[in-house]
Tab-separated table of C-alpha atoms and ligand atoms in Angstrom:
chain	number	residue	atom	x	y	z
P	914	MET	CA	58.641	75.334	189.379
P	915	GLY	CA	57.451	77.221	192.614
P	916	LYS	CA	57.927	75.902	195.940
P	917	ASN	CA	54.192	75.859	196.723
P	918	SER	CA	53.227	73.752	193.615
P	919	GLU	CA	56.179	71.387	194.944
P	920	THR	CA	54.840	71.001	198.316
P	921	LEU	CA	51.119	70.471	196.924
P	922	PHE	CA	52.517	67.763	194.422
P	923	GLN	CA	54.313	66.034	197.228
P	924	ARG	CA	51.066	66.085	199.322
P	925	ALA	CA	48.761	65.204	196.477
P	926	GLN	CA	50.638	62.107	195.437
P	927	GLU	CA	49.699	60.538	198.865
P	928	THR	CA	46.064	60.504	198.309
P	929	ILE	CA	45.522	60.894	194.431
P	930	PRO	CA	47.195	58.451	191.951
P	931	GLY	CA	50.125	60.389	190.464
P	932	GLY	CA	48.996	63.413	192.398
P	933	VAL	CA	46.416	64.240	189.492
P	934	ASN	CA	42.856	63.459	188.768
P	935	SER	CA	43.669	63.075	184.748
P	936	PRO	CA	46.813	61.851	183.814
P	937	VAL	CA	47.647	64.348	181.031
P	938	ARG	CA	48.050	66.809	183.693
P	939	ALA	CA	51.034	65.233	185.376
P	940	PHE	CA	53.929	66.672	183.199
P	941	LYS	CA	54.965	63.186	182.492
P	942	GLY	CA	55.256	63.745	178.919
P	943	VAL	CA	57.789	66.708	179.406
P	944	GLY	CA	59.316	65.783	182.861
P	945	GLY	CA	59.085	68.153	185.890
P	946	THR	CA	56.384	69.161	188.430
P	947	PRO	CA	52.874	70.089	187.514
P	948	LEU	CA	51.984	73.652	188.512
P	949	PHE	CA	48.971	73.851	190.853
P	950	VAL	CA	46.538	76.368	189.858
P	951	ASP	CA	45.189	78.841	192.339
P	952	MET	CA	42.933	80.843	189.983
P	953	ALA	CA	42.177	82.117	186.218
P	954	GLN	CA	40.958	85.205	184.630
P	955	GLY	CA	40.686	85.986	180.892
P	956	SER	CA	43.769	84.605	179.021
P	957	ARG	CA	45.810	84.175	182.358
P	958	ILE	CA	46.137	81.434	184.789
P	959	PHE	CA	47.874	82.068	188.312
P	960	ASP	CA	49.630	79.285	190.239
P	961	ALA	CA	49.916	78.442	193.826
P	962	ASP	CA	53.164	80.575	193.899
P	963	ASN	CA	51.399	83.393	192.406
P	964	LEU	CA	53.260	83.135	189.068
P	965	GLN	CA	51.203	84.270	186.174
P	966	TYR	CA	51.190	82.428	182.679
P	967	ILE	CA	49.371	83.084	179.359
P	968	ASP	CA	47.236	80.082	179.338
P	969	CYS	CA	47.287	78.178	176.158
P	970	VAL	CA	45.416	75.138	177.592
P	971	GLY	CA	42.113	76.593	178.368
P	972	SER	CA	41.018	73.533	180.387
P	973	TRP	CA	41.743	71.574	177.092
P	974	GLY	CA	39.232	73.564	175.304
P	975	PRO	CA	36.091	74.317	176.955
P	976	MET	CA	37.330	78.088	177.810
P	977	ILE	CA	36.610	79.600	174.423
P	978	LEU	CA	35.751	82.707	175.971
P	979	GLY	CA	38.577	82.797	178.296
P	980	HIS	CA	38.516	82.319	182.211
P	981	GLY	CA	35.854	84.110	184.308
P	982	HIS	CA	33.767	85.589	181.600
P	983	ARG	CA	31.114	87.908	183.366
P	984	TYR	CA	28.126	86.517	181.472
P	985	VAL	CA	29.113	83.079	182.312
P	986	VAL	CA	29.977	83.794	185.742
P	987	GLU	CA	26.608	85.547	186.206
P	988	ALA	CA	24.677	82.829	184.959
P	989	VAL	CA	26.390	80.109	187.116
P	990	LYS	CA	25.796	82.267	190.189
P	991	LYS	CA	22.331	82.536	189.438
P	992	ALA	CA	21.761	79.084	188.709
P	993	ALA	CA	23.724	77.827	191.915
P	994	THR	CA	21.495	79.933	193.944
P	995	ARG	CA	18.397	78.106	192.557
P	996	GLY	CA	19.843	74.658	193.581
P	997	PHE	CA	22.505	72.703	192.307
P	998	SER	CA	20.988	69.685	190.934
P	999	TYR	CA	17.343	68.271	190.941
P	1000	GLY	CA	17.513	64.954	189.180
P	1001	ALA	CA	14.530	66.099	187.225
P	1002	PRO	CA	14.050	68.057	184.002
P	1003	THR	CA	14.350	71.843	183.661
P	1004	LEU	CA	13.648	74.541	181.111
P	1005	GLY	CA	17.384	75.163	180.729
P	1006	GLU	CA	17.955	71.882	179.314
P	1007	ILE	CA	15.525	72.404	176.576
P	1008	GLU	CA	17.005	75.666	175.698
P	1009	LEU	CA	20.618	74.075	175.444
P	1010	ALA	CA	19.070	71.250	173.389
P	1011	GLU	CA	17.556	73.902	171.257
P	1012	MET	CA	20.637	75.712	170.802
P	1013	ILE	CA	22.623	72.613	169.763
P	1014	VAL	CA	20.190	71.569	167.413
P	1015	GLN	CA	19.987	74.965	165.731
P	1016	ALA	CA	23.804	75.198	165.590
P	1017	LEU	CA	24.158	71.591	164.059
P	1018	PRO	CA	21.811	70.556	161.445
P	1019	SER	CA	22.720	66.881	161.536
P	1020	ILE	CA	21.384	66.842	165.053
P	1021	GLU	CA	17.539	66.763	165.501
P	1022	MET	CA	17.693	65.607	169.071
P	1023	VAL	CA	20.408	65.588	171.662
P	1024	ARG	CA	20.910	63.730	174.993
P	1025	LEU	CA	22.967	65.639	177.688
P	1026	VAL	CA	25.470	63.452	179.521
P	1027	ASN	CA	28.412	64.484	182.011
P	1028	SER	CA	31.641	64.042	179.846
P	1029	GLY	CA	32.933	63.475	176.364
P	1030	THR	CA	33.738	59.914	177.488
P	1031	GLU	CA	30.058	59.489	178.342
P	1032	ALA	CA	28.863	60.914	175.230
P	1033	THR	CA	31.134	58.654	172.862
P	1034	MET	CA	30.323	55.452	174.970
P	1035	SER	CA	26.677	56.314	174.222
P	1036	ALA	CA	27.411	57.048	170.686
P	1037	LEU	CA	28.759	53.728	170.048
P	1038	ARG	CA	26.012	51.821	171.708
P	1039	LEU	CA	23.398	53.741	169.876
P	1040	ALA	CA	25.307	52.901	166.553
P	1041	ARG	CA	25.323	49.344	167.470
P	1042	ALA	CA	21.567	49.309	168.688
P	1043	ALA	CA	20.632	50.845	165.224
P	1044	THR	CA	22.798	48.683	163.017
P	1045	GLY	CA	22.705	45.391	165.157
P	1046	ARG	CA	26.381	45.394	164.312
P	1047	LYS	CA	29.428	45.105	166.715
P	1048	LYS	CA	32.541	46.171	165.208
P	1049	ILE	CA	33.954	49.825	165.309
P	1050	ILE	CA	36.531	51.576	163.134
P	1051	LYS	CA	38.653	54.331	164.719
P	1052	PHE	CA	41.885	56.115	163.930
P	1053	ASP	CA	45.509	55.442	165.319
P	1054	GLY	CA	46.158	58.249	167.658
P	1055	GLY	CA	42.205	59.096	167.716
P	1056	TYR	CA	41.026	59.654	171.456
P	1057	HIS	CA	37.389	59.561	172.308
P	1058	GLY	CA	37.684	59.446	176.226
P	1059	HIS	CA	38.376	56.562	178.307
P	1060	VAL	CA	35.650	54.359	176.652
P	1061	ASP	CA	36.938	50.710	177.086
P	1062	SER	CA	36.483	49.798	173.321
P	1063	LEU	CA	38.265	52.969	172.045
P	1064	LEU	CA	41.319	52.574	174.172
P	1065	VAL	CA	43.063	50.885	171.213
P	1066	LYS	CA	45.886	52.946	169.780
P	1067	ALA	CA	44.500	55.815	171.569
P	1068	GLY	CA	46.153	59.279	171.294
P	1069	SER	CA	46.341	61.703	174.391
P	1070	GLY	CA	47.532	59.996	177.543
P	1071	GLY	CA	47.449	56.920	175.848
P	1072	ALA	CA	50.277	57.851	173.486
P	1073	THR	CA	51.990	60.243	175.746
P	1074	PHE	CA	52.680	57.607	178.362
P	1075	ASN	CA	53.090	54.786	175.759
P	1076	VAL	CA	49.959	52.662	176.845
P	1077	PRO	CA	47.918	53.085	173.688
P	1078	ASP	CA	45.963	50.025	174.612
P	1079	SER	CA	45.176	50.366	178.262
P	1080	ALA	CA	45.420	47.164	180.890
P	1081	GLY	CA	42.042	46.187	182.428
P	1082	VAL	CA	40.341	45.968	179.083
P	1083	PRO	CA	39.628	42.470	178.059
P	1084	LYS	CA	40.617	41.482	174.656
P	1085	GLU	CA	37.097	40.313	173.721
P	1086	VAL	CA	36.151	44.027	173.935
P	1087	THR	CA	38.882	45.442	171.850
P	1088	GLU	CA	38.724	42.676	169.268
P	1089	LEU	CA	35.561	44.527	168.030
P	1090	THR	CA	37.504	47.730	167.325
P	1091	ILE	CA	39.761	48.207	164.145
P	1092	SER	CA	42.243	51.053	164.132
P	1093	VAL	CA	43.772	52.450	160.993
P	1094	ALA	CA	45.712	55.432	160.095
P	1095	PHE	CA	44.034	58.819	160.190
P	1096	ASN	CA	43.728	60.467	156.518
P	1097	ASP	CA	44.203	57.215	154.966
P	1098	LEU	CA	41.032	56.390	153.070
P	1099	ASP	CA	42.545	53.189	151.406
P	1100	ALA	CA	43.012	51.800	155.059
P	1101	VAL	CA	39.322	52.249	155.671
P	1102	ARG	CA	38.139	50.820	152.565
P	1103	THR	CA	40.325	47.576	153.260
P	1104	VAL	CA	38.809	47.101	156.545
P	1105	ILE	CA	35.127	48.449	156.372
P	1106	ASP	CA	32.503	45.703	155.879
P	1107	LYS	CA	28.876	44.811	156.646
P	1108	GLU	CA	29.902	43.892	160.063
P	1109	VAL	CA	30.911	47.483	161.040
P	1110	ALA	CA	28.447	49.474	163.092
P	1111	ALA	CA	30.294	52.765	162.856
P	1112	VAL	CA	33.371	54.809	161.972
P	1113	ILE	CA	34.195	57.195	164.730
P	1114	VAL	CA	36.444	60.235	163.960
P	1115	GLU	CA	37.655	63.538	165.573
P	1116	PRO	CA	36.971	65.434	162.274
P	1117	VAL	CA	40.018	67.610	163.154
P	1118	ALA	CA	42.274	65.397	165.158
P	1119	GLY	CA	42.992	66.876	168.402
P	1120	ASN	CA	44.642	64.122	170.514
P	1121	MET	CA	47.758	63.295	168.483
P	1122	GLY	CA	48.463	67.125	168.437
P	1123	CYS	CA	46.468	69.086	166.224
P	1124	VAL	CA	45.970	67.217	162.650
P	1125	PRO	CA	43.365	68.538	160.200
P	1126	PRO	CA	41.898	66.247	157.786
P	1127	SER	CA	43.264	66.098	154.261
P	1128	ASP	CA	41.212	67.037	151.231
P	1129	GLY	CA	38.267	64.718	150.677
P	1130	PHE	CA	39.022	62.411	153.842
P	1131	LEU	CA	35.916	63.318	155.757
P	1132	GLN	CA	33.743	63.021	152.428
P	1133	GLY	CA	35.136	59.716	151.695
P	1134	LEU	CA	34.571	58.436	155.179
P	1135	ARG	CA	30.999	59.702	154.570
P	1136	ASP	CA	30.546	57.932	151.395
P	1137	LEU	CA	32.339	54.658	152.567
P	1138	CYS	CA	29.960	54.465	155.751
P	1139	THR	CA	26.950	55.125	153.522
P	1140	GLU	CA	27.971	52.377	150.979
P	1141	ASN	CA	28.575	49.809	153.897
P	1142	GLY	CA	25.280	50.874	155.910
P	1143	ALA	CA	27.681	51.789	158.738
P	1144	LEU	CA	27.242	54.897	160.844
P	1145	LEU	CA	29.588	57.883	160.816
P	1146	ILE	CA	30.379	59.520	164.274
P	1147	PHE	CA	31.845	62.948	164.381
P	1148	ASP	CA	33.554	63.200	167.652
P	1149	GLU	CA	33.006	66.927	167.956
P	1150	VAL	CA	33.945	67.105	171.752
P	1151	MET	CA	36.871	69.335	170.968
P	1152	THR	CA	35.929	70.769	167.602
P	1153	GLY	CA	32.196	71.471	168.322
P	1154	PHE	CA	31.676	75.324	168.669
P	1155	ARG	CA	35.381	75.653	168.631
P	1156	VAL	CA	36.635	75.566	165.101
P	1157	ALA	CA	33.224	77.256	164.189
P	1158	TYR	CA	29.823	77.624	165.992
P	1159	GLY	CA	28.606	74.780	163.732
P	1160	GLY	CA	31.497	72.613	164.447
P	1161	ALA	CA	33.909	71.009	162.057
P	1162	GLN	CA	30.733	69.510	160.294
P	1163	SER	CA	29.912	73.201	159.041
P	1164	ILE	CA	33.250	74.017	157.699
P	1165	PHE	CA	33.963	70.538	155.810
P	1166	ASP	CA	30.080	70.472	154.670
P	1167	ILE	CA	29.521	66.848	156.090
P	1168	LYS	CA	26.621	65.287	157.589
P	1169	PRO	CA	27.503	62.725	160.263
P	1170	ASP	CA	24.940	60.401	161.544
P	1171	ILE	CA	25.872	60.653	165.040
P	1172	THR	CA	27.765	63.737	166.796
P	1173	THR	CA	29.229	63.926	170.255
P	1174	LEU	CA	29.980	67.154	172.030
P	1175	GLY	CA	31.381	68.366	175.526
P	1176	LYS	CA	33.814	71.061	176.597
P	1177	ILE	CA	32.472	74.171	175.243
P	1178	ILE	CA	28.763	73.315	175.530
P	1179	GLY	CA	29.475	73.274	179.205
P	1180	GLY	CA	31.392	76.495	179.452
P	1181	GLY	CA	34.003	74.980	181.653
P	1182	MET	CA	31.811	72.822	183.750
P	1183	PRO	CA	31.383	69.010	183.429
P	1184	ILE	CA	28.905	68.119	180.403
P	1185	GLY	CA	28.750	65.957	177.406
P	1186	ALA	CA	26.193	65.383	174.698
P	1187	TYR	CA	25.418	63.089	171.824
P	1188	GLY	CA	22.862	63.739	168.991
P	1189	ALA	CA	21.725	62.650	165.807
P	1190	SER	CA	18.432	62.318	163.686
P	1191	LYS	CA	15.030	61.924	165.554
P	1192	GLU	CA	14.834	58.501	163.733
P	1193	LEU	CA	18.079	57.320	165.476
P	1194	MET	CA	17.613	59.266	168.928
P	1195	GLN	CA	14.206	57.338	169.238
P	1196	LEU	CA	15.956	54.281	169.976
P	1197	VAL	CA	17.280	55.958	173.162
P	1198	SER	CA	15.515	55.126	176.576
P	1199	PRO	CA	12.720	55.947	177.561
P	1200	LEU	CA	11.723	56.138	173.821
P	1201	GLY	CA	13.379	53.170	172.761
P	1202	PRO	CA	15.294	49.884	173.800
P	1203	MET	CA	18.946	51.522	174.157
P	1204	TYR	CA	19.538	52.253	177.851
P	1205	GLN	CA	21.684	55.168	178.956
P	1206	ALA	CA	21.200	57.398	182.031
P	1207	GLY	CA	22.754	59.690	184.645
P	1208	THR	CA	21.806	61.229	187.969
P	1209	LEU	CA	23.616	64.438	187.139
P	1210	SER	CA	22.841	64.535	183.500
P	1211	GLY	CA	21.666	67.856	182.313
P	1212	ASN	CA	22.937	69.569	185.340
P	1213	PRO	CA	21.449	72.769	185.951
P	1214	VAL	CA	24.792	74.707	186.710
P	1215	ALA	CA	26.528	73.184	183.813
P	1216	VAL	CA	23.480	73.762	181.513
P	1217	ALA	CA	23.660	77.615	182.704
P	1218	ALA	CA	27.035	78.001	182.065
P	1219	GLY	CA	26.875	76.210	178.483
P	1220	LYS	CA	23.947	78.384	177.505
P	1221	ALA	CA	25.922	81.631	178.417
P	1222	THR	CA	28.802	80.476	176.581
P	1223	LEU	CA	27.054	79.709	173.350
P	1224	GLY	CA	24.808	82.878	173.935
P	1225	VAL	CA	27.995	85.093	173.577
P	1226	LEU	CA	29.514	82.909	170.581
P	1227	LYS	CA	26.394	82.969	168.476
P	1228	ASN	CA	26.541	85.654	165.890
P	1229	SER	CA	29.375	87.157	167.174
P	1230	SER	CA	32.914	88.164	165.701
P	1231	ILE	CA	34.753	85.771	168.005
P	1232	TYR	CA	35.520	83.095	165.236
P	1233	ALA	CA	36.771	85.934	162.807
P	1234	ASP	CA	38.806	87.409	165.573
P	1235	LEU	CA	40.186	83.862	166.727
P	1236	GLU	CA	41.207	83.007	163.238
P	1237	GLU	CA	42.975	86.170	162.701
P	1238	ARG	CA	44.976	86.158	165.822
P	1239	SER	CA	45.943	82.579	165.620
P	1240	GLY	CA	46.970	83.096	161.999
P	1241	GLU	CA	49.215	85.674	163.275
P	1242	PHE	CA	50.572	83.689	166.072
P	1243	GLU	CA	51.213	80.647	163.443
P	1244	THR	CA	53.112	82.947	161.069
P	1245	GLY	CA	55.120	84.741	163.812
P	1246	VAL	CA	56.242	81.243	165.195
P	1247	VAL	CA	57.030	79.720	161.887
P	1248	LYS	CA	59.220	82.971	161.039
P	1249	ALA	CA	60.955	82.832	164.223
P	1250	ALA	CA	61.948	79.230	163.776
P	1251	GLU	CA	63.091	79.836	160.209
P	1252	LYS	CA	65.153	82.846	161.502
P	1253	HIS	CA	66.888	80.541	164.057
P	1254	GLY	CA	67.116	77.321	161.910
P	1255	VAL	CA	64.735	75.259	163.970
P	1256	PRO	CA	62.537	72.742	161.854
P	1257	LEU	CA	59.225	72.806	162.979
P	1258	THR	CA	55.612	72.519	161.733
P	1259	VAL	CA	52.634	74.286	162.983
P	1260	ASN	CA	49.312	72.495	162.415
P	1261	ARG	CA	46.278	74.665	163.197
P	1262	ALA	CA	42.573	74.646	162.535
P	1263	GLY	CA	41.165	78.033	163.760
P	1264	SER	CA	42.249	78.474	167.487
P	1265	MET	CA	43.250	74.873	167.999
P	1266	TRP	CA	46.833	74.427	167.269
P	1267	THR	CA	50.051	72.397	167.987
P	1268	ILE	CA	53.882	73.040	167.219
P	1269	PHE	CA	55.763	69.909	166.095
P	1270	PHE	CA	59.523	69.764	166.119
P	1271	THR	CA	59.746	68.375	162.652
P	1272	GLU	CA	59.917	69.484	159.132
P	1273	GLY	CA	56.586	67.880	158.519
P	1274	PRO	CA	53.900	67.565	157.239
P	1275	VAL	CA	52.004	66.013	159.997
P	1276	THR	CA	49.443	64.124	158.790
P	1277	ASP	CA	48.544	61.334	161.064
P	1278	TYR	CA	49.802	59.507	164.168
P	1279	GLU	CA	53.043	58.255	162.707
P	1280	SER	CA	54.054	61.410	161.194
P	1281	ALA	CA	52.938	63.305	164.716
P	1282	ASN	CA	55.198	60.722	166.308
P	1283	ARG	CA	58.381	62.240	164.248
P	1284	SER	CA	58.394	65.258	166.259
P	1285	ASN	CA	61.412	65.442	168.481
P	1286	ARG	CA	60.237	64.997	172.050
P	1287	ASP	CA	63.147	66.145	173.499
P	1288	LYS	CA	63.147	69.642	171.839
P	1289	PHE	CA	59.348	69.829	172.649
P	1290	ALA	CA	59.993	69.263	176.283
P	1291	ARG	CA	62.639	71.847	176.314
P	1292	PHE	CA	60.448	74.526	174.617
P	1293	PHE	CA	57.806	73.457	176.814
P	1294	HIS	CA	59.814	74.281	179.881
P	1295	LEU	CA	61.441	77.377	178.314
P	1296	MET	CA	58.094	78.783	177.448
P	1297	LEU	CA	56.816	77.977	181.004
P	1298	GLY	CA	59.728	79.995	182.376
P	1299	GLU	CA	58.657	82.878	180.125
P	1300	GLY	CA	55.262	82.561	181.563
P	1301	VAL	CA	53.371	80.748	178.852
P	1302	TYR	CA	51.538	77.403	180.003
P	1303	LEU	CA	51.107	74.954	176.913
P	1304	PRO	CA	49.580	71.661	177.085
P	1305	PRO	CA	52.474	69.451	178.796
P	1306	SER	CA	52.671	66.787	176.075
P	1307	GLN	CA	53.554	66.741	172.249
P	1308	LEU	CA	50.389	64.901	171.374
P	1309	GLU	CA	47.746	67.589	172.567
P	1310	ALA	CA	46.258	70.393	171.022
P	1311	ALA	CA	46.874	74.118	172.196
P	1312	PHE	CA	43.978	76.644	172.303
P	1313	PHE	CA	43.417	80.212	172.056
P	1314	SER	CA	40.388	82.103	173.710
P	1315	ALA	CA	38.467	85.186	172.901
P	1316	ALA	CA	40.229	86.851	176.066
P	1317	HIS	CA	43.762	86.234	173.939
P	1318	ALA	CA	44.149	89.960	173.064
P	1319	LYS	CA	46.523	90.926	170.240
P	1320	LYS	CA	48.955	92.118	173.063
P	1321	ASP	CA	49.067	88.701	174.281
P	1322	ILE	CA	49.641	87.280	170.832
P	1323	LEU	CA	52.596	89.483	170.204
P	1324	GLN	CA	54.045	88.573	173.794
P	1325	LEU	CA	53.627	85.044	172.716
P	1326	ILE	CA	55.596	85.475	169.641
P	1327	GLU	CA	58.230	87.436	171.392
P	1328	ARG	CA	58.748	84.723	173.929
P	1329	ALA	CA	58.549	81.881	171.491
P	1330	ASP	CA	61.047	83.827	169.369
P	1331	ARG	CA	63.550	83.684	172.474
P	1332	VAL	CA	62.953	80.182	173.408
P	1333	LEU	CA	63.553	78.951	169.768
P	1334	LYS	CA	66.801	80.881	169.713
P	1335	LYS	CA	67.960	79.053	172.868
P	1336	ILE	CA	66.516	75.822	171.374
P	1337	ALA	CA	68.651	76.331	168.186
P	1338	TRP	CA	71.832	76.838	170.350
P	1339	GLU	CA	71.219	73.610	172.255
P	1340	PHE	CA	70.042	71.325	169.310
P	1341	GLU	CA	70.799	72.605	166.081
P	1342	LYS	CA	74.808	72.877	166.311
L	1132	HOZ	N1	40.808	65.501	175.611
L	1132	HOZ	C1	41.610	66.183	176.567
L	1132	HOZ	C2	43.005	65.764	176.196
L	1132	HOZ	N2	43.355	65.475	175.152
L	1132	HOZ	C3	41.188	65.744	177.816
L	1132	HOZ	C4	42.150	65.940	178.903
L	1132	HOZ	C5	42.322	65.057	179.845
L	1132	HOZ	O1	42.425	63.903	179.511
L	1132	HOZ	O2	42.750	65.330	181.088
């Protein structure tokens, strides 16, 4: 790691817990010092030592157009000159809401919030308000932000740092949460009953690494929810406008009752959203009795970035291009691993992917945890040395953007090939 990042990390630890404002950035899952970012452009990020990396994190998902897309930058500049925040409604919020409603037919009304965590917290409250029930079903390794009742067998940082159930959350709260294995419909069938308000699921899991749903899993959840009068919440904070413009629900053709969004709908600015039918959303204050509010909700600068991003994505060839390049990357890495004799599984849903160091298949949290973490950490650091920035944890998804050109993909394969050769020498003898 460069000298400037080291110095900044030492300094940061004096005033910021762990030196970071979100734990997964801290490199604790792979060891070493996090790189401090100076700037980013297109598919590249530059650190405080002016070292350049191909960025496969993309701010954990939002940067689907790449960094500094000129339309988004222009929209943000224009919005910023008109005032950062009014705490009053704007035309832009209506336009972004209309874009979301047009893209996801399961959503007739949408409320903008400031983060994915706020979105999922509000979605649970809405489900409980609508059903009058208390219990929630989630999945092991599923992560829906740091909502108290969802920090049960949580993925992402919770799993990476081995604190799947956070301290500071009363057991009376988590007693209402039931967590079962992802892709296991029988497990859901066993626990679902007439006290369950909602089943919340990432339709493509992204916080135990990338784990797509198995055939029939999401439809099975839809059916079980309907049969039991529970609501189905799709947490599409990661997959919304990522795996397709209409999210995972458009690909798998499932209509959830409530959808949560974030990341891409803010184009890299802080935002979140939850949406549902008019019937459900009419329960939300000021129309109905479910209270939820926010000073900065619908922030005009974030809304401008989101509208510009969705505007570029809509009716573009971006999703087809992303699929082609991501597929090429997957094939290249799998071939390189075979050539060097490194057992490895690449899970991928469009431009969202994870490399697991196991024969696989990786279908749930348990199988994701069979990945050899030492190999992953070594792979991560060797790739970093090759100028590639991957998510610093085995249990996270990586992302490509429209700015990742064919040339970038070829470079990534070449570098992964070199690195896998070293991994084979070090681990497979
Ligand atoms: N959902 C993202 C990671 N899994 C959020 C990033 C973070 O926690 O900082």
